[in-house]
PDB file of C-alpha atoms and ligand atoms in Angstrom:
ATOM      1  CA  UNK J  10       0.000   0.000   0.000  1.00  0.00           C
ATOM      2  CA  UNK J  11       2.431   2.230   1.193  1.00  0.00           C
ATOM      3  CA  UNK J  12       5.079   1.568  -1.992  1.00  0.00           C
ATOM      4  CA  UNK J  13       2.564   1.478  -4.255  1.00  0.00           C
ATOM      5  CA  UNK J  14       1.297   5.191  -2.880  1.00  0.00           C
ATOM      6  CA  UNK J  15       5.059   6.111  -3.554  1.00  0.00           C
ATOM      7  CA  UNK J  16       5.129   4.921  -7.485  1.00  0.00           C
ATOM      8  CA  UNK J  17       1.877   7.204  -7.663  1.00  0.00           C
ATOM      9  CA  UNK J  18       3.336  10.057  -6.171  1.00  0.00           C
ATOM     10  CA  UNK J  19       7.275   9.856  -8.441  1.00  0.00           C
ATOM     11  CA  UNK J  20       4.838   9.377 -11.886  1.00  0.00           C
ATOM     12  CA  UNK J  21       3.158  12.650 -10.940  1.00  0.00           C
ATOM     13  CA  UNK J  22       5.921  14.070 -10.837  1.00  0.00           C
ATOM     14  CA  UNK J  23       7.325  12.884 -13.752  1.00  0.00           C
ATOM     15  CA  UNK J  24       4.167  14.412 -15.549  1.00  0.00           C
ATOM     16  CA  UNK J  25       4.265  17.748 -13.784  1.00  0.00           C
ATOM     17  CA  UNK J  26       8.291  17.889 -14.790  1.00  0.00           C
ATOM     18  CA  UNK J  27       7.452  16.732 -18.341  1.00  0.00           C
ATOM     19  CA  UNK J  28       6.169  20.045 -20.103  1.00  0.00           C
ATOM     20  CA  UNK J  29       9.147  22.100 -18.191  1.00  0.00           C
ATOM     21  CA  UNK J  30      11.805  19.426 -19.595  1.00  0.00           C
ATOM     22  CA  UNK J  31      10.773  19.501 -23.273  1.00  0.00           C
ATOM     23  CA  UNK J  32      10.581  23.446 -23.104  1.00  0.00           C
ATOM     24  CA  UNK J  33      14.122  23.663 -21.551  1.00  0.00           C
ATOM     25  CA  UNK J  34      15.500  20.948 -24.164  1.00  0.00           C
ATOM     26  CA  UNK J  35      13.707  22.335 -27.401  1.00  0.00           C
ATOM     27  CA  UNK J  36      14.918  25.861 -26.098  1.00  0.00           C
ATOM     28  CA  UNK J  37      18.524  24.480 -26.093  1.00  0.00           C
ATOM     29  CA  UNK J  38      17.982  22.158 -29.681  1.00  0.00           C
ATOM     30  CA  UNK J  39      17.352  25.681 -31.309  1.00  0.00           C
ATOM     31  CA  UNK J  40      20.036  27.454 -33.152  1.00  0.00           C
ATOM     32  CA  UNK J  41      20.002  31.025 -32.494  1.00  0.00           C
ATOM     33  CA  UNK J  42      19.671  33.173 -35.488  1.00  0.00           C
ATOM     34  CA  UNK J  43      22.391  35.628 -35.649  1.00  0.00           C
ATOM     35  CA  UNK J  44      22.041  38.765 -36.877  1.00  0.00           C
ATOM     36  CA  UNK J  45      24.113  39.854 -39.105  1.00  0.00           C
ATOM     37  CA  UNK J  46      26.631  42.392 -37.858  1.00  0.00           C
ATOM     38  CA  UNK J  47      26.832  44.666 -41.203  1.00  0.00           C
ATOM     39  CA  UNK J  48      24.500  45.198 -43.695  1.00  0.00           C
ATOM     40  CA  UNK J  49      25.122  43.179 -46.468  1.00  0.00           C
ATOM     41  CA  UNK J  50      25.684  45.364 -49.938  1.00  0.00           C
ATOM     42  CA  UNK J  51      23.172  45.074 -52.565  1.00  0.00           C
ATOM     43  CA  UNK J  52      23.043  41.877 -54.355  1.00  0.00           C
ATOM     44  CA  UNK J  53      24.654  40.793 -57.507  1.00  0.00           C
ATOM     45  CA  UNK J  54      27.513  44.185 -57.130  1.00  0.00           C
ATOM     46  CA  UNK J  55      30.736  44.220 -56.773  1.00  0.00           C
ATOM     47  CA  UNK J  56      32.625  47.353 -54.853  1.00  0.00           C
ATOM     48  CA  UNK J  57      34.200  49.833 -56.272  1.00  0.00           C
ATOM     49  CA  UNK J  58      37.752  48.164 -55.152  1.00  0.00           C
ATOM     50  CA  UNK J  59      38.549  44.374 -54.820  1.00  0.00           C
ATOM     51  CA  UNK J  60      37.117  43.749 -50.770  1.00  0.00           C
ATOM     52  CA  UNK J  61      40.539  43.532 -49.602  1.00  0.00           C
ATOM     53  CA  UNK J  62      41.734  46.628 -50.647  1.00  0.00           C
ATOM     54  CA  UNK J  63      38.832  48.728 -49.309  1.00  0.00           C
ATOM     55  CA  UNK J  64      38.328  47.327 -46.464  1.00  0.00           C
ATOM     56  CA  UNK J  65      41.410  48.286 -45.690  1.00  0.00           C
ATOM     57  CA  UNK J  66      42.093  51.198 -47.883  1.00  0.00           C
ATOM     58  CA  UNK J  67      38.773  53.048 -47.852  1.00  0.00           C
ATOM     59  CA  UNK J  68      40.034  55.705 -46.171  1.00  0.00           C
ATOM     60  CA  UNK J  69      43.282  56.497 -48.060  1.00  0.00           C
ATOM     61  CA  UNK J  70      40.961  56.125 -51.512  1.00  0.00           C
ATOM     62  CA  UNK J  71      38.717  58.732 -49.794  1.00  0.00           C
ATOM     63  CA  UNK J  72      41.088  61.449 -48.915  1.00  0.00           C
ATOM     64  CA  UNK J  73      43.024  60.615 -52.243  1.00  0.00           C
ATOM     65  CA  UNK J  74      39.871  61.182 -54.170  1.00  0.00           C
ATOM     66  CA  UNK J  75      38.924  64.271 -52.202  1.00  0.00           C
ATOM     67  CA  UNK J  76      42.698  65.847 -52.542  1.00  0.00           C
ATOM     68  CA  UNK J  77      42.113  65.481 -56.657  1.00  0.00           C
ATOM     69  CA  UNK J  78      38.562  66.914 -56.516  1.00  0.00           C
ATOM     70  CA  UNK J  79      39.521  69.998 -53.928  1.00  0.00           C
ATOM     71  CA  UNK J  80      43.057  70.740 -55.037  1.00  0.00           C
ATOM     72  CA  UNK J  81      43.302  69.944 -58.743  1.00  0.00           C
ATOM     73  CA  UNK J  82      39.868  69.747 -59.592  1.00  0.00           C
ATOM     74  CA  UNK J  83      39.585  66.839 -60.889  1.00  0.00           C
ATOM     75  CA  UNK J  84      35.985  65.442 -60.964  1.00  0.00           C
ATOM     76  CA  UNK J  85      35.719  62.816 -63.863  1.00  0.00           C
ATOM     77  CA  UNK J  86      35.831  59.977 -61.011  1.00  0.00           C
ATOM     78  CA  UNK J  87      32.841  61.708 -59.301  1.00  0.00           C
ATOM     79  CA  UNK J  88      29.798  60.746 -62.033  1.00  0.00           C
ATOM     80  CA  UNK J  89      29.354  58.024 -64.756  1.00  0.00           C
ATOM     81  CA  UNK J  90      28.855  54.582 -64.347  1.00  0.00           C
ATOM     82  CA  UNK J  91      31.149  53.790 -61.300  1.00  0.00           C
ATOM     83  CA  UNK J  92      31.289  56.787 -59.877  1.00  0.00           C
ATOM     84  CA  UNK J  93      32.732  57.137 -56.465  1.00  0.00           C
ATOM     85  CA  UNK J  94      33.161  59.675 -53.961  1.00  0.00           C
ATOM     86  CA  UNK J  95      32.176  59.885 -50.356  1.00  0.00           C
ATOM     87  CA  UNK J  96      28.581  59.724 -50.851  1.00  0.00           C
ATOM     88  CA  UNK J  97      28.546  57.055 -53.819  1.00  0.00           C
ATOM     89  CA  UNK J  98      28.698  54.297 -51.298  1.00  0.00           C
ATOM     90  CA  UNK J  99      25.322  54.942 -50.336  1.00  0.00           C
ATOM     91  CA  UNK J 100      24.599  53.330 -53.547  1.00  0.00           C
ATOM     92  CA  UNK J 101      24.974  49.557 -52.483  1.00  0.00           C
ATOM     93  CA  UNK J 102      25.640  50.184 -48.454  1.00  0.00           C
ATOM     94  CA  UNK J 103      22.305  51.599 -48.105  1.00  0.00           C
ATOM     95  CA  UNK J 104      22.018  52.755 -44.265  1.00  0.00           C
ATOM     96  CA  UNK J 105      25.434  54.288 -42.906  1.00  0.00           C
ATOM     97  CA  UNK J 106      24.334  53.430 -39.475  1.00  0.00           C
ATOM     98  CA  UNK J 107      24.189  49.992 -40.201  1.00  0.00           C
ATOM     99  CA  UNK J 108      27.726  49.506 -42.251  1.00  0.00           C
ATOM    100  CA  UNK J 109      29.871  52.469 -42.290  1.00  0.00           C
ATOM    101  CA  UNK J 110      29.099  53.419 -38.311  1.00  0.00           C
ATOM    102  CA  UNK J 111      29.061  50.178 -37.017  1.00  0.00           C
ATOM    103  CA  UNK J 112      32.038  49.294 -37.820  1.00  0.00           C
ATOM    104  CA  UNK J 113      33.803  52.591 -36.344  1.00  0.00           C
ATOM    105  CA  UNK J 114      32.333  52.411 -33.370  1.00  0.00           C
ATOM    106  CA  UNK J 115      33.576  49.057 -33.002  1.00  0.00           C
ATOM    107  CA  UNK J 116      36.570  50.202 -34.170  1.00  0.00           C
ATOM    108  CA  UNK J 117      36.773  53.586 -32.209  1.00  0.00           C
ATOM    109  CA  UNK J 118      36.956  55.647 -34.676  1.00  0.00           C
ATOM    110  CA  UNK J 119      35.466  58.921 -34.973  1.00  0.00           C
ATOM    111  CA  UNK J 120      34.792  60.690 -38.389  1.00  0.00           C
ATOM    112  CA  UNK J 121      33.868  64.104 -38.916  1.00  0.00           C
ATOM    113  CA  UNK J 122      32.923  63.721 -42.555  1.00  0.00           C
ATOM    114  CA  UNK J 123      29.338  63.647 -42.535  1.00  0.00           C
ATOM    115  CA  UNK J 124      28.313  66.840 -40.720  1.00  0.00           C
ATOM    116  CA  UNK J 125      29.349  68.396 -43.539  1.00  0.00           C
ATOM    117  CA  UNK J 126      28.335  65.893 -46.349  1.00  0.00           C
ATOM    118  CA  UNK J 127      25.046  64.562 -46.074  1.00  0.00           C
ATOM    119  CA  UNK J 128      25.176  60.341 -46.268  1.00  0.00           C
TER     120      UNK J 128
HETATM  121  C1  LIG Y 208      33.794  71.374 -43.341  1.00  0.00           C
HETATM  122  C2  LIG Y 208      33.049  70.556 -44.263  1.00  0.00           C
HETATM  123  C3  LIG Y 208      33.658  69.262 -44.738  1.00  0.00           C
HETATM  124  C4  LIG Y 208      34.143  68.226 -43.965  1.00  0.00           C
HETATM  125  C5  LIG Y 208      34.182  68.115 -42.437  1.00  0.00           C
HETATM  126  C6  LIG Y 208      34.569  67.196 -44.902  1.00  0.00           C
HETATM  127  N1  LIG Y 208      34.365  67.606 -46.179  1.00  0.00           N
HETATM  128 FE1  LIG Y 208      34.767  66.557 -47.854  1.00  0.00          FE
HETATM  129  N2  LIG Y 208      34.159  68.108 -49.014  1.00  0.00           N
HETATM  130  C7  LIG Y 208      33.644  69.284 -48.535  1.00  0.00           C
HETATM  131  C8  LIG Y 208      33.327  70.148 -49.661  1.00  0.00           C
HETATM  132  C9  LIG Y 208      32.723  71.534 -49.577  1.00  0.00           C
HETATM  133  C10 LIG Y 208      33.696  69.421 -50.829  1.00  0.00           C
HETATM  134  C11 LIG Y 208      33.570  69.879 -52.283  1.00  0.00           C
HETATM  135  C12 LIG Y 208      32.321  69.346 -52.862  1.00  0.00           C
HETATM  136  C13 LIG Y 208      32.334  69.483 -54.357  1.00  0.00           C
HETATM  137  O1  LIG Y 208      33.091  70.262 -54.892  1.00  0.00           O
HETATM  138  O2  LIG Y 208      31.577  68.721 -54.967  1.00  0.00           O
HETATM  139  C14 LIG Y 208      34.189  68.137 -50.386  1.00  0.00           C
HETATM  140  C15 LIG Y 208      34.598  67.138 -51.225  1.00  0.00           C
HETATM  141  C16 LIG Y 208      35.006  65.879 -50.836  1.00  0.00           C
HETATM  142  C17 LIG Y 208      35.261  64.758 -51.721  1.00  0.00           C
HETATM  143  C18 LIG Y 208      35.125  64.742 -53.231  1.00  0.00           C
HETATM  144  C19 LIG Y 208      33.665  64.977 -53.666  1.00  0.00           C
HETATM  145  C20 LIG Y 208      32.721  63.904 -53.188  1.00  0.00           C
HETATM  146  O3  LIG Y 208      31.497  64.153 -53.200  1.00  0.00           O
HETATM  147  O4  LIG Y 208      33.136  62.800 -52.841  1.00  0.00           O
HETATM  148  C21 LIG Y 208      35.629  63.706 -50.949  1.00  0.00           C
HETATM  149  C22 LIG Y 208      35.990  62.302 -51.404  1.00  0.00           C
HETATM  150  C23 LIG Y 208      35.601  64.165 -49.588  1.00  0.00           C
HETATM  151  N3  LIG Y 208      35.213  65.471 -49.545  1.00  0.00           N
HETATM  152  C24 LIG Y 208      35.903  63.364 -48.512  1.00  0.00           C
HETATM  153  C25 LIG Y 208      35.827  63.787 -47.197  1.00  0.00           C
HETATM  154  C26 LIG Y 208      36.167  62.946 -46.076  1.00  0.00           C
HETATM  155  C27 LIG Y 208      36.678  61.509 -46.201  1.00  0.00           C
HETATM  156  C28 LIG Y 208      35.957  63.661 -44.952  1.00  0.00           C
HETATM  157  C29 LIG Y 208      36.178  63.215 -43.506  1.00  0.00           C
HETATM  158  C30 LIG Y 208      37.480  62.701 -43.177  1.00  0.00           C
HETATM  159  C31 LIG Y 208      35.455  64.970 -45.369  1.00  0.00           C
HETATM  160  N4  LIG Y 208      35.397  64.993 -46.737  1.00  0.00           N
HETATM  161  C32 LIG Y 208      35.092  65.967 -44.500  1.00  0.00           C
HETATM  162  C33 LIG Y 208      33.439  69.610 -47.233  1.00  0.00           C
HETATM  163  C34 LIG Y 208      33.817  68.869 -46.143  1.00  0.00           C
HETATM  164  C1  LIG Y 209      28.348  49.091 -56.723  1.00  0.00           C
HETATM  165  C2  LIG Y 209      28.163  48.712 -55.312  1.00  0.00           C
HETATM  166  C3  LIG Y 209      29.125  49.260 -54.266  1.00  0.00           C
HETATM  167  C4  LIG Y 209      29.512  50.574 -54.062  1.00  0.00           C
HETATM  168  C5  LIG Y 209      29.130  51.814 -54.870  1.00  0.00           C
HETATM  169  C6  LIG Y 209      30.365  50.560 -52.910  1.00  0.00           C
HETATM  170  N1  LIG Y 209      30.491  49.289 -52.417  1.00  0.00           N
HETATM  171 FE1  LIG Y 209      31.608  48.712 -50.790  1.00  0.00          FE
HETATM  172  N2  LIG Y 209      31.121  46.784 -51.130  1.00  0.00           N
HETATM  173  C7  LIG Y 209      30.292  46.325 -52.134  1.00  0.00           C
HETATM  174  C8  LIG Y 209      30.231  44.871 -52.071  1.00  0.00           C
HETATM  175  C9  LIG Y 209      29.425  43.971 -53.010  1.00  0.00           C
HETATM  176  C10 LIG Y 209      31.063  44.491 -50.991  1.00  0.00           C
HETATM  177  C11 LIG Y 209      31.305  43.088 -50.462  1.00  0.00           C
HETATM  178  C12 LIG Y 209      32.375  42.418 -51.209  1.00  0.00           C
HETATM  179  C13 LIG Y 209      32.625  41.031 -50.653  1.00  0.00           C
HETATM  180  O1  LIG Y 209      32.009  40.635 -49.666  1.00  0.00           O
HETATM  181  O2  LIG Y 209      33.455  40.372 -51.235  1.00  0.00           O
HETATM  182  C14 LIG Y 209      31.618  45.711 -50.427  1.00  0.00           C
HETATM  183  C15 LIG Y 209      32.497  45.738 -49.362  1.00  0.00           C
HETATM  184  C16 LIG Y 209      32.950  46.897 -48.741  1.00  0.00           C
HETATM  185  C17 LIG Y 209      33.771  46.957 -47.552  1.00  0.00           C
HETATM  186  C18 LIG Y 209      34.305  45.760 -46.789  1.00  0.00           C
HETATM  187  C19 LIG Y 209      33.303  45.293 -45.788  1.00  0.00           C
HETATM  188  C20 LIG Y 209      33.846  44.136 -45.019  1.00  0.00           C
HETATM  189  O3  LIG Y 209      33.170  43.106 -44.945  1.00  0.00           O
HETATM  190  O4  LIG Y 209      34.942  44.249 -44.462  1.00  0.00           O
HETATM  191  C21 LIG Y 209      33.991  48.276 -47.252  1.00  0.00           C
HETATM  192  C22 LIG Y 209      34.774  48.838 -46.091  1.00  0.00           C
HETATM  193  C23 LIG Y 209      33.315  49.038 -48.276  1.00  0.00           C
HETATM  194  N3  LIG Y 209      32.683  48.177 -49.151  1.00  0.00           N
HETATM  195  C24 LIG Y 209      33.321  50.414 -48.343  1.00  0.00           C
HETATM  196  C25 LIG Y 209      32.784  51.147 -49.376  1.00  0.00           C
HETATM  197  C26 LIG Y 209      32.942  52.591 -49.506  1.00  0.00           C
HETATM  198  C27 LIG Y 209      33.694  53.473 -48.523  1.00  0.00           C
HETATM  199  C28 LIG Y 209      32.285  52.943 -50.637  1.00  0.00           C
HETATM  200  C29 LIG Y 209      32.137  54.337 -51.246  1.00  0.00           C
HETATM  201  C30 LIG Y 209      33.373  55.060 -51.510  1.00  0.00           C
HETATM  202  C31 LIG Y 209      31.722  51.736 -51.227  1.00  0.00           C
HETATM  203  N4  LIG Y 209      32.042  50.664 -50.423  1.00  0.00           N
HETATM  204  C32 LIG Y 209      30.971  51.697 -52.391  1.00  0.00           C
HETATM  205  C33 LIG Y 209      29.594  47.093 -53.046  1.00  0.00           C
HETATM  206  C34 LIG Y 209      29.733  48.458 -53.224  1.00  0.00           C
HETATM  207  C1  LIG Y 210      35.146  46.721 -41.931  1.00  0.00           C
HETATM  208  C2  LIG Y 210      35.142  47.894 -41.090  1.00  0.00           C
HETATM  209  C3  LIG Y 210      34.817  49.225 -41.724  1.00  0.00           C
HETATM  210  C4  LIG Y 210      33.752  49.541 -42.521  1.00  0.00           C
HETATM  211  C5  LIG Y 210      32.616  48.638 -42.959  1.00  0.00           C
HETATM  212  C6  LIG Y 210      33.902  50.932 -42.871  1.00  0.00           C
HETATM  213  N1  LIG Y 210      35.026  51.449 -42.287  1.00  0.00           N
HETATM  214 FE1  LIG Y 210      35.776  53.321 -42.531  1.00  0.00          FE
HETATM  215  N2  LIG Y 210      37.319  52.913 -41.287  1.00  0.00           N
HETATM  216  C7  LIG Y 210      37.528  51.693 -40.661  1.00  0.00           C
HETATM  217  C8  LIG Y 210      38.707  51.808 -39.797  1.00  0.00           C
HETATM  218  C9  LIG Y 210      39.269  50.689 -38.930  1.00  0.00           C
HETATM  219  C10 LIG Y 210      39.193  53.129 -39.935  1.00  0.00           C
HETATM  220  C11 LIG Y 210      40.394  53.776 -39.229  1.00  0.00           C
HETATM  221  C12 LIG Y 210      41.663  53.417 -39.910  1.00  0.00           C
HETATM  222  C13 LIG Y 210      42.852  54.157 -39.353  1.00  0.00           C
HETATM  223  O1  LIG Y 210      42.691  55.105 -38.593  1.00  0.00           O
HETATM  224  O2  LIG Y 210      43.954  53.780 -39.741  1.00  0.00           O
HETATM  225  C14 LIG Y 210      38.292  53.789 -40.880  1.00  0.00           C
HETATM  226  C15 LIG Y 210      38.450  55.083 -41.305  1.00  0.00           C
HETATM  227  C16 LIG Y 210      37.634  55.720 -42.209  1.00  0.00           C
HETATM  228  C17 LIG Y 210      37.843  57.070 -42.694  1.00  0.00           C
HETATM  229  C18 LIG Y 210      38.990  57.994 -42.311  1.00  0.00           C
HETATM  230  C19 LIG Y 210      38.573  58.863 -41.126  1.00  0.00           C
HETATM  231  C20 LIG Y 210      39.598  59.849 -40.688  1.00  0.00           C
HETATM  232  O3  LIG Y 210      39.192  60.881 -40.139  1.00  0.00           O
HETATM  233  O4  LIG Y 210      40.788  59.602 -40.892  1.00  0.00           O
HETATM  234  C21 LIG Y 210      36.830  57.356 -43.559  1.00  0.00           C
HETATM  235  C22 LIG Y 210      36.593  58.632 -44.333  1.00  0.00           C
HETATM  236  C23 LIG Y 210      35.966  56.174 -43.605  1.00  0.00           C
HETATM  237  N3  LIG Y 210      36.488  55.194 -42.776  1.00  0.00           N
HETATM  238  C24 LIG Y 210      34.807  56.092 -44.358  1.00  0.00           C
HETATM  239  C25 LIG Y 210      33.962  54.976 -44.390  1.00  0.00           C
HETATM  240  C26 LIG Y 210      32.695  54.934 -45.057  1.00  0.00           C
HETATM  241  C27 LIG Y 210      32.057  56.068 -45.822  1.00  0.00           C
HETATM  242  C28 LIG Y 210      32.191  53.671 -44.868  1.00  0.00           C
HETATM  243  C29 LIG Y 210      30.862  53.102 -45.326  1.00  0.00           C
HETATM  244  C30 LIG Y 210      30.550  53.219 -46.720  1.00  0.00           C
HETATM  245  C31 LIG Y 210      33.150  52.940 -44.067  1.00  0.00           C
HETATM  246  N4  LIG Y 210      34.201  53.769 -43.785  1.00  0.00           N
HETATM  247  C32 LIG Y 210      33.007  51.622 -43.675  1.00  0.00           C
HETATM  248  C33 LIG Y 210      36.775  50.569 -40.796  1.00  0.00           C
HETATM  249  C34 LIG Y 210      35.612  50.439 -41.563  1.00  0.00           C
END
């Protein structure tokens, strides 16, 4: 009487533990989704220097471009059909905040380019 009052009470628990144990294990079976940390470009382009190169380089290219606009006025590399300049990356990485920003805060770096041009 007294074991079998036992089994009765270690299968209700089992039950009441049940729901909690699948939610905990299906909670851990899920792969989180990670979001990416910068905003893809748009599809099917390619940038405007092999990825290497500006991911490194994007700054030099920038003040290197803006040194032949400003001082020798050169502007072919400004319009047509891969036109750069600071504001041309807009063009495939859509949302500063989410590319250009992210990045240099990670990075700690702190440009003053865009209170004067508008990206
Ligand atoms: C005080 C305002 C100001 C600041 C700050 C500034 N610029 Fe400029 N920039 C200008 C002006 C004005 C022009 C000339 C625009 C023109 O002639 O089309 C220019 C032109 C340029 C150009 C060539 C034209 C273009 O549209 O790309 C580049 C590249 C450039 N700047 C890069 C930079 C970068 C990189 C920084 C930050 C490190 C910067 N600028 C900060 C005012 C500024
Ligand atoms: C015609 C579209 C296009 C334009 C315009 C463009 N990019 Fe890109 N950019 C891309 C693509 C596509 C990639 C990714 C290449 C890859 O993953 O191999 C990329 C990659 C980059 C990266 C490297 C990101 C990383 O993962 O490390 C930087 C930095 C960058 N671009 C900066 C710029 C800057 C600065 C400009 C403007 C002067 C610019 N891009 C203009 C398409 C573009
Ligand atoms: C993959 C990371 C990364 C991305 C994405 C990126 N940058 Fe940078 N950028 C850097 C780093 C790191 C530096 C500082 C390099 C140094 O000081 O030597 C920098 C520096 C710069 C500078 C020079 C600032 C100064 O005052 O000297 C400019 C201009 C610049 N980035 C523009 C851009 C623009 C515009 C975009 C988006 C289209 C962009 N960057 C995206 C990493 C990135």
């Amino acid at each position: 009487m007294k074991r079998q009052r036992r089994s009765l009470i270690v299968v209700a628990l089992v039950l009441m533990a049940a729901p909690l144990l699948y939610a905990v294990l299906s909670f851990a079976a899920r792969p989180a989704p990670r979001p990416l940390w910068l905003e893809p470009p748009a599809p099917n382009t390619s940038c405007i220097l092999p990825t290497a190169v500006i991911r490194y380089d994007h700054m030099q290219h920038l003040k290197n471009l803006r040194d032949q606009v400003m001082r020798e006025g050169r502007r072919e590399e400004l319009t047509g059909a891969r036109a750069q300049g600071l504001t041309s990356c807009r063009g495939c990485h859509a949302h500063r905040e989410r590319f250009c920003d992210r990045c240099h805060e990670r990075a700690s770096v702190r440009l003053d380019c865009f209170g004067c041009h508008v990206y």
